[in-house]
PDB file of C-alpha atoms in Angstrom:
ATOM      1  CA  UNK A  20      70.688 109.812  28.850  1.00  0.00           C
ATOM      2  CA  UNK A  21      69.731 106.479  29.178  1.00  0.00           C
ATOM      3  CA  UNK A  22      71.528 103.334  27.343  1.00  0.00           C
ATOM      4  CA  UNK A  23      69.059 100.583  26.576  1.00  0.00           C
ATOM      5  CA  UNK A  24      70.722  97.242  27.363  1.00  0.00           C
ATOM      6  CA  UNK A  25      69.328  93.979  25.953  1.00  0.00           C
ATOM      7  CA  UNK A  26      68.985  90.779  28.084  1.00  0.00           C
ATOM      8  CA  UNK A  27      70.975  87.800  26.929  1.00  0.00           C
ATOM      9  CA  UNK A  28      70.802  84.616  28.852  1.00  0.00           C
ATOM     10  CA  UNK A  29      74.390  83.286  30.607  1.00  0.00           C
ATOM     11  CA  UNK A  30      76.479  80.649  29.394  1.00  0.00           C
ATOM     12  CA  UNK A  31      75.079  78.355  31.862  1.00  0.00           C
ATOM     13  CA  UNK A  32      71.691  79.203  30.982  1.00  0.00           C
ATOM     14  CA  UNK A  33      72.300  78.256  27.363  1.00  0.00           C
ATOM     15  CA  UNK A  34      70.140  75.594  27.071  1.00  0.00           C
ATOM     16  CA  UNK A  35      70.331  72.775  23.459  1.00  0.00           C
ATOM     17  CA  UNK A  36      66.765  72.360  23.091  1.00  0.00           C
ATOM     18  CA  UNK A  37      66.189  76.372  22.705  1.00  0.00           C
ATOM     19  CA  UNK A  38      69.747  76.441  20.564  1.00  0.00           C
ATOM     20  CA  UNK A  39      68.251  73.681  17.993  1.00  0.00           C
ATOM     21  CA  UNK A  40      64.781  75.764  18.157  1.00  0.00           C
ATOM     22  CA  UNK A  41      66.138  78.691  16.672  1.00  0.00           C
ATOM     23  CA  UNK A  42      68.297  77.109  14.516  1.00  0.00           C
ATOM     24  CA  UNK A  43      65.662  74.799  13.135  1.00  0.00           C
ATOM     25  CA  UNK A  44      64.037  78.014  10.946  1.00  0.00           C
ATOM     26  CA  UNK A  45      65.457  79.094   7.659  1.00  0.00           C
ATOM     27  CA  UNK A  46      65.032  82.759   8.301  1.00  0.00           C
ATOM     28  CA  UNK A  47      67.212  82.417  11.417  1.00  0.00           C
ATOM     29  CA  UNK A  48      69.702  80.110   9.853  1.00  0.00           C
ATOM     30  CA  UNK A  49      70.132  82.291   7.285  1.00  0.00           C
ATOM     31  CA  UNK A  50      71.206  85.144  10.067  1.00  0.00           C
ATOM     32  CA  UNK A  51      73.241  82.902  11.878  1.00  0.00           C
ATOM     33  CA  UNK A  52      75.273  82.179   8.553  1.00  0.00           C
ATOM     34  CA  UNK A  53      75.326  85.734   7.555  1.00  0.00           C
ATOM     35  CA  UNK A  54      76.803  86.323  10.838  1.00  0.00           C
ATOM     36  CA  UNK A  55      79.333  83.494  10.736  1.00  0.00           C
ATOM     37  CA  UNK A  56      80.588  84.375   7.468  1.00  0.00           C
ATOM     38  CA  UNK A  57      81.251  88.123   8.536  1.00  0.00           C
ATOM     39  CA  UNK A  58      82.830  87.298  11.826  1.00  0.00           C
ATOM     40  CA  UNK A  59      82.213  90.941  13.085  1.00  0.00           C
ATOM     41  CA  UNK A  60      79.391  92.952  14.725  1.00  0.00           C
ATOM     42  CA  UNK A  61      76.783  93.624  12.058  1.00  0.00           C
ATOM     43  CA  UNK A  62      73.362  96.047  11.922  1.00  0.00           C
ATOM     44  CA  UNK A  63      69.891  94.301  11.291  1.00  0.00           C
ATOM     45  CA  UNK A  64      70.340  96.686   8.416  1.00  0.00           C
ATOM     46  CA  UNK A  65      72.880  94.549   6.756  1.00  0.00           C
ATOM     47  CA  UNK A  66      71.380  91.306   6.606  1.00  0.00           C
ATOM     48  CA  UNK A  67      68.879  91.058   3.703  1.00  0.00           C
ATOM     49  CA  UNK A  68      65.887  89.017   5.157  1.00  0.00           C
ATOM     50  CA  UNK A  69      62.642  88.519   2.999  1.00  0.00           C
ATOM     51  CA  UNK A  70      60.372  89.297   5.711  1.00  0.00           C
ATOM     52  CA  UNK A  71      58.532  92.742   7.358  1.00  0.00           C
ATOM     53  CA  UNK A  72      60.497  94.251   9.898  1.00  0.00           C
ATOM     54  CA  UNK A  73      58.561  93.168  12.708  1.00  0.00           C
ATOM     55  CA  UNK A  74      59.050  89.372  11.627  1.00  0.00           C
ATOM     56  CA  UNK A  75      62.315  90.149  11.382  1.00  0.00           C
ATOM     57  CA  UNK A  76      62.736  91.603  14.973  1.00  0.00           C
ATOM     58  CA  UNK A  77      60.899  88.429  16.013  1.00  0.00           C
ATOM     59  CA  UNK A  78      63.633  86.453  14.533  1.00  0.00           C
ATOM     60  CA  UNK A  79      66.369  88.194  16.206  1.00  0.00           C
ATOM     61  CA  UNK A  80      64.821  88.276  19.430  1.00  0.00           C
ATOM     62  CA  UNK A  81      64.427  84.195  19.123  1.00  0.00           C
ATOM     63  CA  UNK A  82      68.056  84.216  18.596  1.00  0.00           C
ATOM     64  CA  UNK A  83      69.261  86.678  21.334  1.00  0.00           C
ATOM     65  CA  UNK A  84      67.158  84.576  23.817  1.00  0.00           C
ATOM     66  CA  UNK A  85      68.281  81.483  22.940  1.00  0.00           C
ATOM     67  CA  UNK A  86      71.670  82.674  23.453  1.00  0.00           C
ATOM     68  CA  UNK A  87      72.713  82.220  19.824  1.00  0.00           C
ATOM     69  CA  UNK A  88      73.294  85.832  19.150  1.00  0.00           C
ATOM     70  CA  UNK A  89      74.513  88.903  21.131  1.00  0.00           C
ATOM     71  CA  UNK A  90      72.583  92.812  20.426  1.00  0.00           C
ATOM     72  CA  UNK A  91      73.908  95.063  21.677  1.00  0.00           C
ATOM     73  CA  UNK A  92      72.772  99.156  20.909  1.00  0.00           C
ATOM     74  CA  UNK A  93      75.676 101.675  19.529  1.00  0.00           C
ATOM     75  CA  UNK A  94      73.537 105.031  18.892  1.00  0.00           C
ATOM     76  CA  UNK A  95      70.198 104.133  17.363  1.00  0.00           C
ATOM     77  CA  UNK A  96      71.890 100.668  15.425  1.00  0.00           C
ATOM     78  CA  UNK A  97      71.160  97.340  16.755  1.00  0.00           C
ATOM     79  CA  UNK A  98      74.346  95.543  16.111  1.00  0.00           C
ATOM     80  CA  UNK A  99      74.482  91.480  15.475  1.00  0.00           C
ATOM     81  CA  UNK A 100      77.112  89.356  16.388  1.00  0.00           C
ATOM     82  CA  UNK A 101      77.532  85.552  17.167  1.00  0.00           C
ATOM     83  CA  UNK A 102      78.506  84.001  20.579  1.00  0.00           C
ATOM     84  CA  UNK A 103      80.087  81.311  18.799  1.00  0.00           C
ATOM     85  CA  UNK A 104      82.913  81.004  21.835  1.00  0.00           C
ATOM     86  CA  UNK A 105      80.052  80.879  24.195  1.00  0.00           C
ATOM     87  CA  UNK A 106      78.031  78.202  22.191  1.00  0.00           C
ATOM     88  CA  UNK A 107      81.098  76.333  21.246  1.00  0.00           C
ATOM     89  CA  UNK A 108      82.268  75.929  25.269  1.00  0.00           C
ATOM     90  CA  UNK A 109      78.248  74.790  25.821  1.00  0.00           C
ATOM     91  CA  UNK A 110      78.004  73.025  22.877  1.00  0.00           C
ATOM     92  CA  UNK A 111      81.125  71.642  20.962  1.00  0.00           C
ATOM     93  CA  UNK A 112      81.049  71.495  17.232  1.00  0.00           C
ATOM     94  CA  UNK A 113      77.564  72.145  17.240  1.00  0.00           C
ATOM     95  CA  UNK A 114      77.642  75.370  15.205  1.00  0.00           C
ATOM     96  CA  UNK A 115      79.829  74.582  13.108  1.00  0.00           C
ATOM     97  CA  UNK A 116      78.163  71.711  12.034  1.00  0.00           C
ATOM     98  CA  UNK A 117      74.698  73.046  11.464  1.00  0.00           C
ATOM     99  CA  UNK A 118      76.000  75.651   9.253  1.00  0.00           C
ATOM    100  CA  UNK A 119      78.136  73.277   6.879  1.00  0.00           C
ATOM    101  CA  UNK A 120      74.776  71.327   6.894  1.00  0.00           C
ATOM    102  CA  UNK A 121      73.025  74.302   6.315  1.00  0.00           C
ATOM    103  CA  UNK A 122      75.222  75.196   3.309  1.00  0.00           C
ATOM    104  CA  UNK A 123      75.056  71.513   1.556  1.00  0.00           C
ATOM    105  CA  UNK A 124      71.644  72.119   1.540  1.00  0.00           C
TER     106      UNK A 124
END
């Protein structure tokens, strides 16, 4: 049996300019605040996007890479959760503050 593993980048690879890039779309903002709002490991499933699937695993896969999210596989699931201690220890503040902004908006 094989257990597919996803690649995420390292802390010290975390890098602002790809962080504000995937931040800076509304589909993927409106992940990230899903996922900040449930604090807990959540299927693609779950999360209501307006898009086709395959835009949808685009979007994910922008977020995993920019070290934004962590996927990891339990059975067939993909499960969703936020590195918000690794981004906060890169980035202070940061996500915090783009998802108040994103919710005064």
């Amino acid at each position: 049996m094989s257990t597919r593993v996803l690649e995420h980048p390292s802390i010290e690879e975390l890098r602002l300019e790809s962080v504000l890039h995937a931040l800076a779309d509304p589909m993927r903002l409106e992940v990230v605040r899903f996922l900040a709002e449930a604090g807990r490991e959540v299927a693609c499933s779950e999360i209501d996007l307006a898009v086709s699937k395959s835009t949808g695993t685009h979007h994910y896969r922008v977020l995993r890479e920019a070290g934004i999210i962590s996927q990891v596989y339990r059975g067939t699931a993909k499960l969703n959760s936020l590195r918000r201690a690794d981004l906060d220890t890169r980035f202070p503040g940061l996500l915090d503050s783009v998802i108040t902004a994103a919710g005064a908006g």
